[in-house]
Tab-separated table of C-alpha atoms and ligand atoms in Angstrom:
chain	number	residue	atom	x	y	z
U	3	MET	CA	58.208	-12.023	-2.202
U	4	HIS	CA	60.764	-9.403	-3.050
U	5	CYS	CA	64.056	-10.498	-3.971
U	6	MET	CA	66.937	-7.694	-3.962
U	7	ASN	CA	70.026	-8.814	-5.823
U	8	LYS	CA	72.492	-9.782	-3.358
U	9	TYR	CA	75.546	-7.513	-4.292
U	10	PHE	CA	75.294	-3.611	-5.817
U	11	THR	CA	78.158	-2.038	-7.454
U	12	GLY	CA	78.921	1.193	-6.817
U	13	LYS	CA	81.929	4.047	-7.369
U	14	LEU	CA	83.833	2.036	-4.725
U	15	GLY	CA	83.203	-1.219	-5.810
U	16	GLN	CA	80.810	-4.133	-5.322
U	17	TYR	CA	78.894	-3.886	-2.014
U	18	GLU	CA	77.059	-6.809	-0.373
U	19	GLN	CA	73.089	-6.378	0.592
U	20	ILE	CA	72.936	-7.864	3.939
U	21	GLN	CA	70.101	-8.429	6.351
U	22	THR	CA	70.688	-7.420	9.984
U	23	GLU	CA	68.668	-8.973	13.008
U	24	ASP	CA	66.204	-6.674	13.693
U	25	GLY	CA	64.944	-8.115	9.794
U	26	SER	CA	66.267	-4.541	8.637
U	27	GLN	CA	68.877	-4.138	4.958
U	28	SER	CA	72.703	-3.122	5.983
U	29	MET	CA	75.750	-3.260	3.120
U	30	ILE	CA	79.533	-4.470	3.715
U	31	ASN	CA	81.024	-1.362	2.129
U	32	PRO	CA	84.344	-2.841	0.011
U	33	TYR	CA	86.085	0.596	-0.019
U	34	PHE	CA	85.836	0.582	3.729
U	35	SER	CA	84.960	-3.462	4.430
U	36	GLU	CA	83.125	-2.439	6.628
U	37	GLY	CA	79.299	-2.946	7.789
U	38	LEU	CA	77.194	1.013	6.751
U	39	HIS	CA	75.174	-1.151	10.137
U	40	SER	CA	75.524	-2.816	13.038
U	41	ILE	CA	74.477	-6.804	12.306
U	42	ALA	CA	71.931	-6.345	15.536
U	43	GLY	CA	69.822	-3.916	13.655
U	44	ALA	CA	70.596	-1.591	10.642
U	45	LYS	CA	66.965	0.268	11.487
U	46	THR	CA	67.132	-0.492	15.633
U	47	GLU	CA	70.672	0.964	15.567
U	48	THR	CA	70.378	3.539	12.991
U	49	LEU	CA	67.080	4.781	15.980
U	50	PHE	CA	68.446	3.540	19.797
U	51	GLN	CA	71.719	5.951	18.655
U	52	TYR	CA	70.537	8.731	16.774
U	53	TRP	CA	67.171	9.498	16.652
U	54	GLU	CA	67.184	8.905	20.904
U	55	GLY	CA	71.077	10.155	20.578
U	56	CYS	CA	70.016	13.811	19.216
U	57	GLN	CA	66.858	13.920	21.240
U	58	MET	CA	64.400	14.270	18.023
U	59	GLU	CA	61.686	13.800	19.341
U	60	ALA	CA	62.617	16.521	22.369
U	61	GLN	CA	63.748	18.713	19.460
U	62	PHE	CA	60.975	18.651	17.002
U	63	LEU	CA	58.187	18.998	19.814
U	64	SER	CA	60.879	22.453	21.012
U	65	ARG	CA	61.739	23.913	18.081
U	66	SER	CA	60.084	25.632	14.646
U	67	SER	CA	62.786	23.745	12.654
U	68	ILE	CA	65.568	21.535	13.124
U	69	SER	CA	68.851	21.307	10.929
U	70	LEU	CA	70.240	17.895	10.987
U	71	LEU	CA	73.196	16.563	9.477
U	72	GLU	CA	74.349	13.543	8.842
U	73	VAL	CA	77.997	12.874	8.659
U	74	GLY	CA	77.565	10.142	5.984
U	75	PHE	CA	74.448	9.572	3.714
U	76	GLY	CA	75.323	5.204	3.191
U	77	MET	CA	72.244	3.955	1.945
U	78	GLY	CA	69.594	6.445	3.713
U	79	THR	CA	69.154	4.408	6.132
U	80	GLY	CA	69.185	7.418	9.157
U	81	LEU	CA	67.188	10.103	6.784
U	82	LEU	CA	64.284	6.952	6.116
U	83	ALA	CA	64.105	6.422	9.870
U	84	THR	CA	64.011	9.495	11.075
U	85	LEU	CA	61.547	10.418	8.370
U	86	GLU	CA	59.016	7.803	9.573
U	87	GLN	CA	59.982	8.737	13.019
U	88	ARG	CA	58.911	12.871	12.127
U	89	GLN	CA	55.325	11.556	10.548
U	90	LYS	CA	53.922	9.338	13.555
U	91	LEU	CA	54.870	11.690	15.405
U	92	GLN	CA	53.540	14.573	13.081
U	93	ALA	CA	49.887	12.448	12.948
U	94	HIS	CA	50.339	12.302	16.854
U	95	VAL	CA	50.597	16.752	17.028
U	96	GLY	CA	48.650	17.211	14.702
U	97	SER	CA	51.102	19.984	13.907
U	98	PRO	CA	53.231	19.708	10.494
U	99	LEU	CA	57.119	19.430	12.170
U	100	LYS	CA	59.525	21.011	9.856
U	101	LEU	CA	63.554	19.567	8.686
U	102	ASN	CA	66.388	20.665	7.459
U	103	TYR	CA	68.636	17.518	6.190
U	104	LEU	CA	71.465	18.181	4.588
U	105	SER	CA	74.254	14.950	4.394
U	106	PHE	CA	77.701	13.681	2.191
U	107	GLU	CA	78.211	10.879	0.667
U	108	LEU	CA	81.375	10.004	-1.280
U	109	ASP	CA	79.454	7.673	-3.159
U	110	ASP	CA	77.773	9.013	-5.649
U	111	LEU	CA	76.527	6.079	-7.449
U	112	LEU	CA	75.722	4.815	-4.154
U	113	VAL	CA	72.918	8.059	-3.609
U	114	GLU	CA	70.918	7.139	-6.758
U	115	HIS	CA	70.518	3.857	-5.837
U	116	SER	CA	69.221	5.086	-2.347
U	117	LEU	CA	66.693	6.997	-3.677
U	118	ASN	CA	65.521	5.252	-6.393
U	119	ASN	CA	64.892	2.278	-3.802
U	120	TYR	CA	64.453	2.861	-0.398
U	121	PHE	CA	63.178	5.805	-1.012
U	122	LYS	CA	60.057	5.579	-2.962
U	123	ASN	CA	56.813	7.879	-3.297
U	124	ILE	CA	58.283	9.865	-0.135
U	125	PHE	CA	59.486	13.350	-2.923
U	126	GLU	CA	57.633	15.432	-4.150
U	127	LYS	CA	60.835	16.570	-6.173
U	128	VAL	CA	64.476	14.835	-6.457
U	129	GLU	CA	66.477	17.302	-8.455
U	130	LEU	CA	70.235	16.603	-9.465
U	131	ILE	CA	72.388	20.015	-9.087
U	132	THR	CA	75.723	20.617	-10.497
U	133	THR	CA	77.387	23.768	-9.536
U	134	GLU	CA	80.437	24.754	-10.667
U	135	GLN	CA	82.098	23.841	-7.089
U	136	TYR	CA	79.829	20.017	-6.208
U	137	SER	CA	76.910	18.254	-7.500
U	138	TYR	CA	74.241	17.734	-4.865
U	139	TYR	CA	70.576	16.371	-5.126
U	140	SER	CA	68.211	18.290	-3.239
U	141	LEU	CA	65.204	16.960	-2.262
U	142	ARG	CA	61.760	18.138	-1.208
U	143	ALA	CA	58.785	17.287	1.190
U	144	PRO	CA	56.114	19.319	2.946
U	145	ASN	CA	58.093	20.325	5.806
U	146	PHE	CA	61.224	19.173	4.434
U	147	GLU	CA	64.119	20.455	2.836
U	148	GLY	CA	67.253	17.974	1.826
U	149	THR	CA	70.479	18.093	0.192
U	150	ILE	CA	73.158	15.754	-0.512
U	151	LEU	CA	76.391	16.910	-1.018
U	152	LEU	CA	78.399	14.208	-3.995
U	153	GLY	CA	82.178	13.626	-2.319
U	154	ASN	CA	84.445	14.311	0.385
U	155	GLY	CA	82.643	15.630	3.167
U	156	ARG	CA	85.788	17.188	4.122
U	157	GLU	CA	85.875	19.408	1.099
U	158	VAL	CA	82.369	19.693	-0.053
U	159	LEU	CA	80.949	20.223	2.867
U	160	PRO	CA	82.199	23.158	4.634
U	161	SER	CA	82.853	24.617	0.751
U	162	PHE	CA	78.919	24.428	0.688
U	163	LEU	CA	78.169	25.887	4.182
U	164	LYS	CA	80.640	28.999	3.461
U	165	GLN	CA	78.048	29.604	0.086
U	166	THR	CA	74.610	29.359	1.722
U	167	SER	CA	73.545	30.699	4.508
U	168	HIS	CA	72.135	27.180	5.684
U	169	PRO	CA	70.818	27.064	9.068
U	170	PRO	CA	73.373	26.156	12.264
U	171	PHE	CA	72.652	21.852	13.065
U	172	THR	CA	71.082	20.854	16.168
U	173	ALA	CA	71.836	17.828	15.378
U	174	ILE	CA	74.313	15.917	14.018
U	175	TYR	CA	74.399	11.722	13.618
U	176	GLN	CA	78.085	10.749	13.424
U	177	ASP	CA	77.605	8.220	10.932
U	178	ALA	CA	81.492	7.631	9.254
U	179	PHE	CA	83.177	4.009	9.167
U	180	SER	CA	85.597	3.554	12.244
U	181	PRO	CA	87.998	6.306	13.403
U	182	ARG	CA	90.324	3.156	12.311
U	183	ARG	CA	89.259	2.304	8.263
U	184	ASN	CA	88.178	6.181	7.938
U	185	PRO	CA	89.502	8.468	10.065
U	186	SER	CA	89.488	11.720	8.358
U	187	LEU	CA	85.654	11.770	9.590
U	188	TRP	CA	87.530	11.792	13.055
U	189	THR	CA	89.608	14.378	13.611
U	190	THR	CA	90.317	17.335	16.171
U	191	GLN	CA	89.808	19.554	12.603
U	192	TRP	CA	86.462	17.300	11.591
U	193	PHE	CA	85.285	18.240	15.029
U	194	ASP	CA	86.328	21.890	14.584
U	195	THR	CA	83.959	22.181	11.415
U	196	LEU	CA	81.266	20.649	12.591
U	197	ARG	CA	81.596	23.187	15.906
U	198	GLU	CA	81.439	26.384	13.279
U	199	PHE	CA	78.621	25.222	11.394
U	200	SER	CA	76.782	24.113	14.682
U	201	SER	CA	74.314	26.208	16.547
U	202	SER	CA	75.438	26.253	20.347
U	203	ASP	CA	72.845	23.795	21.589
U	204	VAL	CA	73.557	21.446	19.193
U	205	ILE	CA	73.732	17.060	20.467
U	206	LEU	CA	76.092	15.136	18.466
U	207	SER	CA	75.350	11.290	18.882
U	208	THR	CA	78.004	8.464	17.390
U	209	TYR	CA	78.263	4.824	17.875
U	210	SER	CA	82.240	5.354	18.770
U	211	SER	CA	83.903	5.648	22.341
U	212	SER	CA	87.085	5.268	21.291
U	213	PHE	CA	89.431	7.738	23.792
U	214	SER	CA	91.336	8.819	20.847
U	215	ILE	CA	88.023	10.223	18.869
U	216	ARG	CA	86.650	11.811	22.866
U	217	LYS	CA	90.334	13.733	22.822
U	218	SER	CA	89.534	15.700	19.568
U	219	MET	CA	85.555	16.248	20.596
U	220	LEU	CA	87.554	17.944	23.576
U	221	LEU	CA	89.796	19.852	21.921
U	222	SER	CA	87.682	20.614	19.516
U	223	GLY	CA	85.311	22.729	22.259
U	224	PHE	CA	82.896	20.103	22.406
U	225	SER	CA	82.083	18.257	25.939
U	226	VAL	CA	81.477	14.554	25.819
U	227	MET	CA	79.340	12.217	28.123
U	228	SER	CA	79.209	8.298	27.042
U	229	ALA	CA	76.519	6.619	26.516
U	230	LYS	CA	74.985	3.101	26.499
U	231	GLY	CA	76.306	1.599	23.359
U	232	TYR	CA	73.872	-0.130	21.189
U	233	GLY	CA	74.159	-4.161	20.547
U	234	ARG	CA	77.320	-5.769	20.697
U	235	LYS	CA	79.049	-2.096	21.912
U	236	LYS	CA	78.613	-1.346	25.173
U	237	PHE	CA	78.956	2.416	25.052
U	238	SER	CA	78.583	5.306	22.752
U	239	THR	CA	79.384	9.382	22.893
U	240	ARG	CA	77.260	12.332	22.929
U	241	ALA	CA	78.912	15.366	22.817
U	242	TYR	CA	77.282	19.313	23.388
U	243	LEU	CA	78.969	22.416	23.359
U	244	THR	CA	77.195	23.926	26.276
U	245	GLY	CA	77.554	22.335	29.929
U	246	GLU	CA	80.786	20.136	30.745
U	247	SER	CA	81.504	16.671	30.103
U	248	ASP	CA	81.356	13.811	32.637
U	249	PRO	CA	84.166	14.143	35.063
U	250	GLU	CA	84.438	10.688	35.345
U	251	ILE	CA	85.264	10.627	31.296
U	252	LEU	CA	87.651	13.703	31.705
U	253	SER	CA	89.592	11.472	34.328
U	254	LEU	CA	90.024	8.690	32.373
U	255	LEU	CA	90.576	10.176	28.966
U	256	GLU	CA	93.926	12.138	31.491
U	257	ASN	CA	95.259	9.000	31.989
U	258	ASP	CA	95.044	7.054	28.951
U	259	LYS	CA	97.829	7.260	26.728
U	260	LEU	CA	95.934	7.450	23.635
U	261	GLU	CA	96.245	10.001	21.911
U	262	ALA	CA	93.756	12.529	20.007
U	263	LEU	CA	93.223	12.330	15.883
U	264	TYR	CA	94.910	15.228	14.096
U	265	ASP	CA	95.306	15.687	10.051
U	266	CYS	CA	98.674	15.655	10.047
U	267	GLN	CA	97.863	11.912	10.904
U	268	LEU	CA	96.306	10.929	7.980
U	269	ASN	CA	98.715	9.747	5.508
U	270	GLY	CA	96.481	10.272	2.622
U	271	LYS	CA	93.421	7.830	4.545
U	272	ILE	CA	89.945	9.278	3.385
P	19	SAM	C1	78.672	4.083	8.020
P	19	SAM	S1	78.389	4.304	7.088
P	19	SAM	C2	76.607	5.752	6.301
P	19	SAM	C3	75.962	4.761	7.261
P	19	SAM	C4	74.555	5.771	6.902
P	19	SAM	N1	73.973	6.443	7.479
P	19	SAM	C5	73.255	4.384	7.207
P	19	SAM	O1	72.322	4.997	7.528
P	19	SAM	O2	73.016	4.360	5.670
P	19	SAM	C6	79.381	5.391	5.996
P	19	SAM	C7	79.095	6.099	4.517
P	19	SAM	O3	80.520	7.749	4.859
P	19	SAM	C8	80.554	8.166	3.603
P	19	SAM	N2	81.953	8.115	3.309
P	19	SAM	C9	83.264	8.230	4.371
P	19	SAM	N3	84.218	8.791	4.165
P	19	SAM	C10	83.655	9.795	3.877
P	19	SAM	C11	83.963	11.276	3.057
P	19	SAM	N4	85.070	11.248	3.684
P	19	SAM	N5	83.351	11.804	2.397
P	19	SAM	C12	82.439	11.874	2.314
P	19	SAM	N6	81.650	10.027	2.671
P	19	SAM	C13	82.197	9.294	3.239
P	19	SAM	C14	80.873	6.255	2.947
P	19	SAM	O4	81.143	6.005	1.925
P	19	SAM	C15	79.794	5.032	4.212
P	19	SAM	O5	78.732	5.218	2.762
């Protein structure tokens, strides 16, 4: 039997590695004091919330290439599950399905650990590239190009996107820690950045159903729909740049006192 050390020390401190209820691995982040995934199942949550939430199968079948942004690389569960599902789909349709993947992560040691431990024999080439502006991992596999920017996504993501001709996002896995602990990735200004670099038919999926973040999304020009939640969560959220928001959600938000989140309220929080 393969036994993992219970703890892993990254840049943000000592992570506790845990097994979730579907048997898949997750971790508790020491800096944010939160689990990277639902305790009900890291892998099944990822498949439900992101693969299905962003309608990835339909995207692969209808587009010549997908541009996926994952907000917070963490231990790479989102990427791994997506590559596994794509492989199954590819075997079924019998033709190559292209994926362009972009993510970012504060903890570069966590990325290194994850690439070494969870992605064995998946990539043809893994390179750590450092330029004057940023460092990133460049990942290559057949019909796959991946980039993981190292550092604070609020800075490195817009800077990278302004300097490259990255394809507009068609899918966004919005998987930051909770708005309370990790507010900088839920503000109106953050969603403005996502909108700026997204395709008009992008699908954003997130586990959060917070009224504040839905208000921030609306202010940034996304339309908002409620969806079923995973595990103990009743609801989750989908956001789009076309179509109307669910009128029921709009009326609930209008009658609610919680404010949208703004950068000016961060007080130095990440
Ligand atoms: C919930 S976890 C993501 C889990 C990941 N999607 C997976 O499936 O393994 C959120 C991740 O975002 C990272 N993070 C939070 N704020 C960040 C920021 N401002 N810039 C870069 N990474 C950030 C955290 O370090 C953490 O690893």
